[in-house]
Structures are given as C-alpha cells and as structure tokens.
Amino acid sequence: MSSSTPPWKAIAARKQASRAARIPSKWLIPASALPQDPPTLQHGRQNVLNVPRQFLSRAEIAITEDYTVETLLLALAAGKLSCTEVVDAFCHRAAIAQQLTNCLTEPLFDAARQRATELDAYLARHGHPVGPLHGLPVSVKDTFNVRGVDTSIGLASLCEKPAADNAPLVDLLLSLGCVIVAKTNVPQTLASLDSVNNVFGRTMNPINRLCTAGGSSGGEGVLVAMKGSLIGIGTDIGGSIRVPAMCNGLYGFKPSNNRLPYGGQALTGRAGMSRTSVQAVAGPIARSVRDIDVFMREVIPRAILWGEDCMPCPWPSPSSSSSSIQGSGPNGELVIGILRSDGNCTLLPPIMTILNEVSMALSGATATTGTRIIVKELLTPRAWTRAQSVMSKLMGVDGGVAMGEMIKATGEPLVPWMQTRFRSGAPQPLERVAELQAQRTQLEREMLNLWSEEEAVDDALTGQQHPRRRRQTLDAIVCPIAPHPVPPIEGYNAVGMTSSWVLFDYPAGTVPVRPVVEADLELGRPLAAGTVLGSWDQKCRELWDEHVTDRRVYLDTPLSVQVVVQRGRDDWLCTVMGVIDEVIKAQSSSTSSASSGGVKARL
C-alpha cells in the first residue's frame, strides 16, 4: 500500500487474511453457494439458514440441529457422542456460517479441537465429565478476552495485540467444561444496534439479508441462528443481547447487574467509568428458554467464584410444569401486564398486532396450557417515557474521548451510521453525574408503583387504617423490543424500549413469536395519522412510509416480544419467559391451519 494509505486499511487486510486462513480448505463452500451482494429486493430475501446442510454430513446435521443443551450434555456425559465429533460438527457449521454471513472475528477451531480431545481423554480416564457443561460448544462476543487472540472489537488500533489472559467469564465457562469455538463480530464503537466495522465488515442477517442482524452482539445472534454454536455469550447495555435475538428469531436474556462476571473485556472508555454511569451486563443468546435455563443453572451459582463483580445468586432447577407456578394474583394466578408504548415512539402495525396476539393467547392460557394467567393492560408510566433521556445522558458522561482516540489512532473513518451520532467531547463534571444519578433514583422510585401498591393495615389500638406495607400486584411485563419490525440495514432507530430497562436494572428477555407475513404489511394503507412525538418517532414512521421504505423488505423477519421483571428476579424472568413461550407455542399449534383466506396463522 502507498504511504498515503491510512494504517487501518493494512491492519484490516491482515486481520481478514488471518481469519480466512483459519478456515480449513476442506470447509470452503463454492462461490455459487454464496448469496448475492449487495442484497436487493430483486434478489429476494436470500434466507441462508439451511444452506450449511448442503455441505454437512448427516451426522453433523444431526449433532448441530437435533440436540438441546440438556440432551447434548447427557449424550456427551454418557459417551454416546464424543466431544471431538461434536466440536468438529459445530466448527464446520460455524465456518460455513462465516462464509455466508461474516459473523466471526476470531475462528478458534484449532484450539476448540484440541480442547475437545483433552475432554474426551479426561472422560475416558476418569469415567466422568470434567464439569456439568462438559463439551458444550459456545461462542463469545469479541469484547471478551480469550488468551492468545485479539480483542479488537472491530477497531484497527486494538488489532494484533493478543490478550494475555482470559476474561473471568471465559475461565468460568472453561472450568465447567465448555468449548469456545469462536469470537463474533460487533459494530464500531459497540454503540450501534447493527454489526459493522472497518476491520471485519458487516455481519448479515441469515433470515433476510435485506435487514439488520442487530447489535452490538450481532455476530452472536447470527452464529447461534446458523447453528454454529449452542449458546452465544453477548453483552447488553442498550439492548445488545435482546435486539440481535429479535433480529435472528432467538431467545435473548439480559440479567440484572452482578450476575455474570463482566471483567476482562476491551475497554471502550476510561476504566471504572461504568461504576459512575450505567453498567452493561453479560448474558446468553440461545435457541430456547430451556437452553438458557439449563445453562444459567450451572453458571450463575458459580459466578461469584470467578467474578469480583458478582454476588451470590442461587438458580433453582428448571420446573417441569408451568401450571404449578404461583403468581401474585388473588388465587395465585400469574399477573402479566401488557405495556404497549414508551410514549416516545408510535408502534408500527406489525408490533401492535403481535402484542394483541400475545395478549389474547395469554388470556386464554388456562384452556391451552393449564397455566392461570391474569392479563392487565398497563398505562405508560411517566418514568418509562423519561428514562431514555436520562439513560442517554448517563451513557455519555465520559464524552467518548477514549473511543474517539482509538478510532483516530489509525486514521479510521466512522462507519456511516455513526457519522451523525458519534461525537467526542469533554467528560461531564461530577456535579452533573450526581444530578443524573439523582434523576435515575427518582425514576426507579416511581417505577415501584407499577409493580406493587400500598395496602392499608388496621391499627389494633386505634382502629384506624395506615398504609404500612406494599403488596405485589404484577409479576411480569410484556412489551415491544422496538416500535418497528426488524428494520432494513442501517435502519435501526429507537432504543428506548430496551435501554430503559437497563437504567432500572430490570432483567429482560426476548421471546420470538412468529415471522412477518404478507397480511402484516398492509400494503397501500398509510399509517394512521397522529401527532409525531419527536425525532425518534419521525424516523420510526419513515420505516412504514411507503414513499421511503418498501414494506416488502420485512417479509419473513421475526416478530418478538420483550419480557421484563423486577431487579434481581433473574430466575423468575426465565420461568415467566418459559410460560409465555409455552402459551405462544400452544396457541400456534391450535391455530396452525390456514385461515379461510389462506393467510398463515397469526401465532
């Protein structure tokens, strides 16, 4: 390259060449199998989810498709499958996924194969697994340090600097028997709900290449959707686990703070800054709620042994029956609130439709699953509307100085989406940070009224009533993940429906419902007139304006809902997600036949 070529280009070329060299030649697929780039409506949505099956053996297809986390672990522990054959199958599928979607940053296939060989030898020698997750193929977001490989997070200035040690969470996973098959792609700055950077390029959505794969854990979402990993470890501060799960039709789980070790990751700001603003968390992306439950049951109770930031937290064994769950209803019913809007963005029709469908399914749950559920329509709390503003200001208290310096160090440009959104400036003074934290505390206090109410208690001496205690009146919230469907590339807009729950430190998860069908598009029907609520709302409306966006782009993309519970009730979130998922599937089964008009059933 000429002397005028900025350094980042040479670094990116070397990194991409190194990544390509780590895919065995026998796993390369022909150019004729690759999707058309750039994707257009004329080429169709180019769903590539099942393309790997053309290049896998029957055994590899069975290993990567037919097992849950639970059944795979049982087969490995019993010696019915070897770790080597399982890891080979998942690495092969991950290699194909990389060629189709560009989801990996660091293929770790050689190390994974060596690890699998050691695990097989251990089982043969000792007669028992090395740990409860013996042989489980997992992947981790590029932010996590893995000894001997880069933690570049898609920034040229962080490339070619291998990590000296594993992140605590990586060590925890290894201690339990996991095999890490790859690290996955992220967006530049980690501050985008897409996954594109100058070093590795863009990760593509495998279901619909016209739409975003989500971010910032987009590579994780894609790899798990492509079945190149059974569990993907992402991080979330604005929706970075829940959004990729939505975009790829998966289940995502954002825990409360201090549940999983978060250290040992690439710093995007000054060390310790998150303790003064808002903390991100690590969590899983998976194919089912049960997979999340089984995984977290082993990881969460042991997290305190590895993470200095973790607190003791038991995790009960997964329940076998949702009908035995006791909620806060008058007769033990599960009370679920439907929260439709944050007051900042208008819901586009497919999102309103899917909320209606889920609400109706939950209301009829007793008949379909035996679970007693009370569904409540909730008014938008003022605190939820205001939360996004406070959240955005807290996330920017460091001024983005460190990130700006890392980008400039090698002459990198900002990727297009960030060009109008990223500005580095002076850090906020302590007084301003304290003011924002005070606002946060007030919003947290106001949100309590959503979950419980004061109950008057008779005074035995005077006979008077005094509000002396609070009674739980709500067990969980179902709300949108975004006011729009999975948007076109570069089109993700509003983040308030995910980031606000981080401000409150509420655990939240993604549950997929069904894909967008032709009837959802309401072609030729404009969005109902209404007051534009602000700039976020205007951008959201443009995603439905047929003069701006061809609605056909949304066909087949997943529609999902978000489930939220109170701080610290992480195992309860998993339980409720399981109940809701069971109800949705039961309703889908009972209405699986086409309607009289031939339109696919809603659920």
PDB file of C-alpha atoms in Angstrom, residues 60-271:
ATOM      1  CA  GLU A  60     -23.056 -33.255  11.513  1.00  0.00           C
ATOM      2  CA  ILE A  61     -26.588 -32.111  10.709  1.00  0.00           C
ATOM      3  CA  ALA A  62     -27.987 -34.282  13.497  1.00  0.00           C
ATOM      4  CA  ILE A  63     -25.430 -33.055  16.037  1.00  0.00           C
ATOM      5  CA  THR A  64     -25.964 -29.369  15.268  1.00  0.00           C
ATOM      6  CA  GLU A  65     -29.757 -29.470  14.830  1.00  0.00           C
ATOM      7  CA  ASP A  66     -31.301 -32.255  16.885  1.00  0.00           C
ATOM      8  CA  TYR A  67     -29.924 -31.612  20.369  1.00  0.00           C
ATOM      9  CA  THR A  68     -30.793 -29.126  23.067  1.00  0.00           C
ATOM     10  CA  VAL A  69     -28.190 -28.043  25.610  1.00  0.00           C
ATOM     11  CA  GLU A  70     -29.637 -30.581  28.029  1.00  0.00           C
ATOM     12  CA  THR A  71     -29.778 -33.560  25.673  1.00  0.00           C
ATOM     13  CA  LEU A  72     -26.348 -32.850  24.195  1.00  0.00           C
ATOM     14  CA  LEU A  73     -24.759 -32.731  27.648  1.00  0.00           C
ATOM     15  CA  LEU A  74     -26.418 -36.037  28.553  1.00  0.00           C
ATOM     16  CA  ALA A  75     -25.165 -37.662  25.347  1.00  0.00           C
ATOM     17  CA  LEU A  76     -21.635 -36.374  25.932  1.00  0.00           C
ATOM     18  CA  ALA A  77     -21.551 -37.453  29.578  1.00  0.00           C
ATOM     19  CA  ALA A  78     -22.773 -40.932  28.653  1.00  0.00           C
ATOM     20  CA  GLY A  79     -20.199 -41.284  25.894  1.00  0.00           C
ATOM     21  CA  LYS A  80     -22.858 -41.580  23.183  1.00  0.00           C
ATOM     22  CA  LEU A  81     -21.155 -38.677  21.435  1.00  0.00           C
ATOM     23  CA  SER A  82     -17.526 -37.670  21.713  1.00  0.00           C
ATOM     24  CA  CYS A  83     -16.522 -34.068  22.292  1.00  0.00           C
ATOM     25  CA  THR A  84     -14.349 -34.287  19.197  1.00  0.00           C
ATOM     26  CA  GLU A  85     -17.198 -35.174  16.845  1.00  0.00           C
ATOM     27  CA  VAL A  86     -19.482 -32.572  18.432  1.00  0.00           C
ATOM     28  CA  VAL A  87     -16.903 -29.793  18.241  1.00  0.00           C
ATOM     29  CA  ASP A  88     -15.950 -30.739  14.679  1.00  0.00           C
ATOM     30  CA  ALA A  89     -19.605 -30.522  13.640  1.00  0.00           C
ATOM     31  CA  PHE A  90     -20.177 -27.125  15.253  1.00  0.00           C
ATOM     32  CA  CYS A  91     -16.877 -25.712  13.983  1.00  0.00           C
ATOM     33  CA  HIS A  92     -17.690 -26.911  10.459  1.00  0.00           C
ATOM     34  CA  ARG A  93     -21.090 -25.249  10.646  1.00  0.00           C
ATOM     35  CA  ALA A  94     -19.561 -22.068  12.110  1.00  0.00           C
ATOM     36  CA  ALA A  95     -17.064 -21.964   9.234  1.00  0.00           C
ATOM     37  CA  ILE A  96     -19.895 -22.158   6.713  1.00  0.00           C
ATOM     38  CA  ALA A  97     -21.853 -19.531   8.664  1.00  0.00           C
ATOM     39  CA  GLN A  98     -18.854 -17.210   8.436  1.00  0.00           C
ATOM     40  CA  GLN A  99     -18.722 -17.550   4.655  1.00  0.00           C
ATOM     41  CA  LEU A 100     -22.435 -16.851   4.327  1.00  0.00           C
ATOM     42  CA  THR A 101     -22.889 -14.070   6.901  1.00  0.00           C
ATOM     43  CA  ASN A 102     -19.478 -12.711   8.021  1.00  0.00           C
ATOM     44  CA  CYS A 103     -20.310 -13.331  11.680  1.00  0.00           C
ATOM     45  CA  LEU A 104     -16.885 -14.302  13.091  1.00  0.00           C
ATOM     46  CA  THR A 105     -13.885 -12.234  14.107  1.00  0.00           C
ATOM     47  CA  GLU A 106     -11.701 -14.994  15.551  1.00  0.00           C
ATOM     48  CA  PRO A 107     -12.323 -18.609  14.469  1.00  0.00           C
ATOM     49  CA  LEU A 108     -10.928 -20.752  17.292  1.00  0.00           C
ATOM     50  CA  PHE A 109     -11.310 -24.097  15.562  1.00  0.00           C
ATOM     51  CA  ASP A 110      -7.814 -25.475  16.229  1.00  0.00           C
ATOM     52  CA  ALA A 111      -7.961 -24.607  19.923  1.00  0.00           C
ATOM     53  CA  ALA A 112     -11.507 -25.989  20.144  1.00  0.00           C
ATOM     54  CA  ARG A 113     -10.428 -29.284  18.572  1.00  0.00           C
ATOM     55  CA  GLN A 114      -7.502 -29.557  20.995  1.00  0.00           C
ATOM     56  CA  ARG A 115      -9.813 -28.812  23.916  1.00  0.00           C
ATOM     57  CA  ALA A 116     -12.275 -31.467  22.736  1.00  0.00           C
ATOM     58  CA  THR A 117      -9.508 -34.059  22.518  1.00  0.00           C
ATOM     59  CA  GLU A 118      -8.488 -33.275  26.096  1.00  0.00           C
ATOM     60  CA  LEU A 119     -12.079 -33.554  27.315  1.00  0.00           C
ATOM     61  CA  ASP A 120     -12.514 -36.927  25.626  1.00  0.00           C
ATOM     62  CA  ALA A 121      -9.291 -38.144  27.231  1.00  0.00           C
ATOM     63  CA  TYR A 122     -10.462 -36.926  30.643  1.00  0.00           C
ATOM     64  CA  LEU A 123     -13.782 -38.754  30.355  1.00  0.00           C
ATOM     65  CA  ALA A 124     -12.050 -41.953  29.244  1.00  0.00           C
ATOM     66  CA  ARG A 125      -9.526 -41.763  32.071  1.00  0.00           C
ATOM     67  CA  HIS A 126     -11.797 -40.740  34.958  1.00  0.00           C
ATOM     68  CA  GLY A 127     -15.173 -42.104  33.904  1.00  0.00           C
ATOM     69  CA  HIS A 128     -16.993 -38.814  34.497  1.00  0.00           C
ATOM     70  CA  PRO A 129     -17.193 -35.393  32.808  1.00  0.00           C
ATOM     71  CA  VAL A 130     -14.818 -32.582  33.697  1.00  0.00           C
ATOM     72  CA  GLY A 131     -17.800 -30.419  34.661  1.00  0.00           C
ATOM     73  CA  PRO A 132     -21.563 -30.024  34.226  1.00  0.00           C
ATOM     74  CA  LEU A 133     -21.165 -28.343  30.808  1.00  0.00           C
ATOM     75  CA  HIS A 134     -18.630 -30.907  29.547  1.00  0.00           C
ATOM     76  CA  GLY A 135     -18.188 -30.457  25.790  1.00  0.00           C
ATOM     77  CA  LEU A 136     -20.813 -27.729  25.295  1.00  0.00           C
ATOM     78  CA  PRO A 137     -19.924 -25.674  22.169  1.00  0.00           C
ATOM     79  CA  VAL A 138     -20.261 -21.958  22.931  1.00  0.00           C
ATOM     80  CA  SER A 139     -19.165 -18.710  21.320  1.00  0.00           C
ATOM     81  CA  VAL A 140     -18.350 -15.337  22.844  1.00  0.00           C
ATOM     82  CA  LYS A 141     -18.703 -11.767  21.702  1.00  0.00           C
ATOM     83  CA  ASP A 142     -15.431 -10.251  20.519  1.00  0.00           C
ATOM     84  CA  THR A 143     -15.341  -7.978  23.573  1.00  0.00           C
ATOM     85  CA  PHE A 144     -14.271 -10.875  25.838  1.00  0.00           C
ATOM     86  CA  ASN A 145     -10.574 -11.626  26.241  1.00  0.00           C
ATOM     87  CA  VAL A 146      -9.518 -15.100  25.134  1.00  0.00           C
ATOM     88  CA  ARG A 147      -5.874 -15.825  25.820  1.00  0.00           C
ATOM     89  CA  GLY A 148      -3.662 -15.672  22.747  1.00  0.00           C
ATOM     90  CA  VAL A 149      -6.067 -13.914  20.373  1.00  0.00           C
ATOM     91  CA  ASP A 150      -7.016 -10.301  19.751  1.00  0.00           C
ATOM     92  CA  THR A 151      -9.836  -8.465  21.460  1.00  0.00           C
ATOM     93  CA  SER A 152     -10.101  -5.877  18.722  1.00  0.00           C
ATOM     94  CA  ILE A 153     -13.842  -5.067  18.879  1.00  0.00           C
ATOM     95  CA  GLY A 154     -13.519  -4.132  15.215  1.00  0.00           C
ATOM     96  CA  LEU A 155     -11.064  -1.280  15.846  1.00  0.00           C
ATOM     97  CA  ALA A 156      -7.786  -1.307  13.924  1.00  0.00           C
ATOM     98  CA  SER A 157      -5.914   0.256  16.844  1.00  0.00           C
ATOM     99  CA  LEU A 158      -6.709  -2.786  19.023  1.00  0.00           C
ATOM    100  CA  CYS A 159      -5.738  -5.390  16.430  1.00  0.00           C
ATOM    101  CA  GLU A 160      -2.613  -7.546  16.615  1.00  0.00           C
ATOM    102  CA  LYS A 161      -2.456  -7.265  20.401  1.00  0.00           C
ATOM    103  CA  PRO A 162      -3.323 -10.754  21.710  1.00  0.00           C
ATOM    104  CA  ALA A 163      -4.874 -10.987  25.154  1.00  0.00           C
ATOM    105  CA  ALA A 164      -2.538 -12.252  27.875  1.00  0.00           C
ATOM    106  CA  ASP A 165      -5.341 -13.744  29.966  1.00  0.00           C
ATOM    107  CA  ASN A 166      -8.889 -14.981  29.653  1.00  0.00           C
ATOM    108  CA  ALA A 167     -11.827 -12.917  30.812  1.00  0.00           C
ATOM    109  CA  PRO A 168     -13.212 -14.271  34.122  1.00  0.00           C
ATOM    110  CA  LEU A 169     -16.391 -15.410  32.366  1.00  0.00           C
ATOM    111  CA  VAL A 170     -14.314 -17.304  29.801  1.00  0.00           C
ATOM    112  CA  ASP A 171     -12.415 -19.033  32.614  1.00  0.00           C
ATOM    113  CA  LEU A 172     -15.706 -19.853  34.334  1.00  0.00           C
ATOM    114  CA  LEU A 173     -17.082 -21.432  31.155  1.00  0.00           C
ATOM    115  CA  LEU A 174     -13.912 -23.446  30.632  1.00  0.00           C
ATOM    116  CA  SER A 175     -13.966 -24.644  34.243  1.00  0.00           C
ATOM    117  CA  LEU A 176     -17.456 -26.039  33.665  1.00  0.00           C
ATOM    118  CA  GLY A 177     -16.346 -27.916  30.559  1.00  0.00           C
ATOM    119  CA  CYS A 178     -17.392 -25.604  27.721  1.00  0.00           C
ATOM    120  CA  VAL A 179     -15.557 -25.449  24.405  1.00  0.00           C
ATOM    121  CA  ILE A 180     -15.254 -21.989  22.839  1.00  0.00           C
ATOM    122  CA  VAL A 181     -15.493 -22.303  19.060  1.00  0.00           C
ATOM    123  CA  ALA A 182     -15.230 -18.649  18.009  1.00  0.00           C
ATOM    124  CA  LYS A 183     -15.398 -14.962  18.838  1.00  0.00           C
ATOM    125  CA  THR A 184     -18.002 -12.951  16.967  1.00  0.00           C
ATOM    126  CA  ASN A 185     -18.454  -9.626  15.238  1.00  0.00           C
ATOM    127  CA  VAL A 186     -19.583  -6.303  16.716  1.00  0.00           C
ATOM    128  CA  PRO A 187     -20.238  -2.746  15.499  1.00  0.00           C
ATOM    129  CA  GLN A 188     -17.690   0.028  15.539  1.00  0.00           C
ATOM    130  CA  THR A 189     -17.797   1.727  18.990  1.00  0.00           C
ATOM    131  CA  LEU A 190     -20.184  -1.011  20.272  1.00  0.00           C
ATOM    132  CA  ALA A 191     -22.816   1.724  20.256  1.00  0.00           C
ATOM    133  CA  SER A 192     -24.927   0.593  17.320  1.00  0.00           C
ATOM    134  CA  LEU A 193     -27.782  -1.882  17.028  1.00  0.00           C
ATOM    135  CA  ASP A 194     -26.182  -3.259  13.884  1.00  0.00           C
ATOM    136  CA  SER A 195     -22.839  -5.047  13.471  1.00  0.00           C
ATOM    137  CA  VAL A 196     -20.464  -3.391  11.027  1.00  0.00           C
ATOM    138  CA  ASN A 197     -16.922  -2.084  11.409  1.00  0.00           C
ATOM    139  CA  ASN A 198     -13.976  -1.180   9.205  1.00  0.00           C
ATOM    140  CA  VAL A 199     -11.842  -4.172  10.181  1.00  0.00           C
ATOM    141  CA  PHE A 200     -14.188  -7.108   9.577  1.00  0.00           C
ATOM    142  CA  GLY A 201     -17.065  -5.559   7.634  1.00  0.00           C
ATOM    143  CA  ARG A 202     -20.781  -6.149   8.083  1.00  0.00           C
ATOM    144  CA  THR A 203     -22.471  -9.184   9.595  1.00  0.00           C
ATOM    145  CA  MET A 204     -25.532 -10.143   7.561  1.00  0.00           C
ATOM    146  CA  ASN A 205     -28.914 -11.346   8.776  1.00  0.00           C
ATOM    147  CA  PRO A 206     -29.238 -15.028   7.740  1.00  0.00           C
ATOM    148  CA  ILE A 207     -33.049 -14.921   7.618  1.00  0.00           C
ATOM    149  CA  ASN A 208     -33.389 -11.822   5.477  1.00  0.00           C
ATOM    150  CA  ARG A 209     -30.213 -10.223   4.144  1.00  0.00           C
ATOM    151  CA  LEU A 210     -32.083  -7.003   3.429  1.00  0.00           C
ATOM    152  CA  CYS A 211     -32.497  -6.363   7.155  1.00  0.00           C
ATOM    153  CA  THR A 212     -30.105  -5.795  10.037  1.00  0.00           C
ATOM    154  CA  ALA A 213     -28.585  -8.622  12.056  1.00  0.00           C
ATOM    155  CA  GLY A 214     -28.766  -6.419  15.140  1.00  0.00           C
ATOM    156  CA  GLY A 215     -26.053  -5.370  17.541  1.00  0.00           C
ATOM    157  CA  SER A 216     -23.950  -4.963  19.326  1.00  0.00           C
ATOM    158  CA  SER A 217     -23.896  -8.758  19.876  1.00  0.00           C
ATOM    159  CA  GLY A 218     -24.921  -9.239  16.251  1.00  0.00           C
ATOM    160  CA  GLY A 219     -22.304 -11.844  15.437  1.00  0.00           C
ATOM    161  CA  GLU A 220     -23.518 -13.938  18.363  1.00  0.00           C
ATOM    162  CA  GLY A 221     -27.124 -13.751  17.236  1.00  0.00           C
ATOM    163  CA  VAL A 222     -26.231 -14.798  13.709  1.00  0.00           C
ATOM    164  CA  LEU A 223     -23.911 -17.663  14.702  1.00  0.00           C
ATOM    165  CA  VAL A 224     -26.493 -19.166  17.066  1.00  0.00           C
ATOM    166  CA  ALA A 225     -29.213 -18.776  14.417  1.00  0.00           C
ATOM    167  CA  MET A 226     -26.937 -20.535  11.910  1.00  0.00           C
ATOM    168  CA  LYS A 227     -26.465 -23.331  14.482  1.00  0.00           C
ATOM    169  CA  GLY A 228     -22.713 -22.832  14.670  1.00  0.00           C
ATOM    170  CA  SER A 229     -22.946 -22.526  18.457  1.00  0.00           C
ATOM    171  CA  LEU A 230     -25.466 -23.728  21.017  1.00  0.00           C
ATOM    172  CA  ILE A 231     -25.041 -20.788  23.395  1.00  0.00           C
ATOM    173  CA  GLY A 232     -23.755 -17.352  22.460  1.00  0.00           C
ATOM    174  CA  ILE A 233     -22.426 -15.032  25.154  1.00  0.00           C
ATOM    175  CA  GLY A 234     -23.196 -11.385  24.465  1.00  0.00           C
ATOM    176  CA  THR A 235     -23.361  -8.174  26.446  1.00  0.00           C
ATOM    177  CA  ASP A 236     -26.185  -5.675  26.832  1.00  0.00           C
ATOM    178  CA  ILE A 237     -26.400  -2.038  27.860  1.00  0.00           C
ATOM    179  CA  GLY A 238     -28.915  -0.677  25.374  1.00  0.00           C
ATOM    180  CA  GLY A 239     -30.432  -3.869  24.002  1.00  0.00           C
ATOM    181  CA  SER A 240     -27.335  -5.585  22.630  1.00  0.00           C
ATOM    182  CA  ILE A 241     -28.472  -9.100  23.577  1.00  0.00           C
ATOM    183  CA  ARG A 242     -32.220  -8.644  23.153  1.00  0.00           C
ATOM    184  CA  VAL A 243     -32.079  -6.894  19.771  1.00  0.00           C
ATOM    185  CA  PRO A 244     -29.874  -9.481  17.977  1.00  0.00           C
ATOM    186  CA  ALA A 245     -32.110 -12.181  19.451  1.00  0.00           C
ATOM    187  CA  MET A 246     -35.117 -10.397  17.948  1.00  0.00           C
ATOM    188  CA  CYS A 247     -33.430  -9.907  14.569  1.00  0.00           C
ATOM    189  CA  ASN A 248     -32.451 -13.564  14.307  1.00  0.00           C
ATOM    190  CA  GLY A 249     -35.546 -15.230  15.788  1.00  0.00           C
ATOM    191  CA  LEU A 250     -33.849 -16.342  19.009  1.00  0.00           C
ATOM    192  CA  TYR A 251     -34.178 -16.086  22.777  1.00  0.00           C
ATOM    193  CA  GLY A 252     -32.033 -13.467  24.499  1.00  0.00           C
ATOM    194  CA  PHE A 253     -31.525 -12.960  28.226  1.00  0.00           C
ATOM    195  CA  LYS A 254     -30.254  -9.743  29.826  1.00  0.00           C
ATOM    196  CA  PRO A 255     -29.669 -10.435  33.533  1.00  0.00           C
ATOM    197  CA  SER A 256     -29.555  -7.967  36.395  1.00  0.00           C
ATOM    198  CA  ASN A 257     -26.204  -6.439  37.287  1.00  0.00           C
ATOM    199  CA  ASN A 258     -23.613  -8.590  39.073  1.00  0.00           C
ATOM    200  CA  ARG A 259     -24.973 -11.938  37.929  1.00  0.00           C
ATOM    201  CA  LEU A 260     -22.274 -12.968  35.422  1.00  0.00           C
ATOM    202  CA  PRO A 261     -18.610 -11.835  35.522  1.00  0.00           C
ATOM    203  CA  TYR A 262     -18.190  -8.799  33.291  1.00  0.00           C
ATOM    204  CA  GLY A 263     -14.473  -8.051  33.607  1.00  0.00           C
ATOM    205  CA  GLY A 264     -11.722  -8.955  31.175  1.00  0.00           C
ATOM    206  CA  GLN A 265     -13.256  -7.146  28.222  1.00  0.00           C
ATOM    207  CA  ALA A 266     -11.985  -4.462  25.879  1.00  0.00           C
ATOM    208  CA  LEU A 267     -12.412  -1.034  27.422  1.00  0.00           C
ATOM    209  CA  THR A 268     -14.315   1.484  25.315  1.00  0.00           C
ATOM    210  CA  GLY A 269     -13.920   4.244  27.900  1.00  0.00           C
ATOM    211  CA  ARG A 270     -11.926   5.074  30.996  1.00  0.00           C
ATOM    212  CA  ALA A 271     -11.526   2.211  33.461  1.00  0.00           C
TER     213      ALA A 271
END
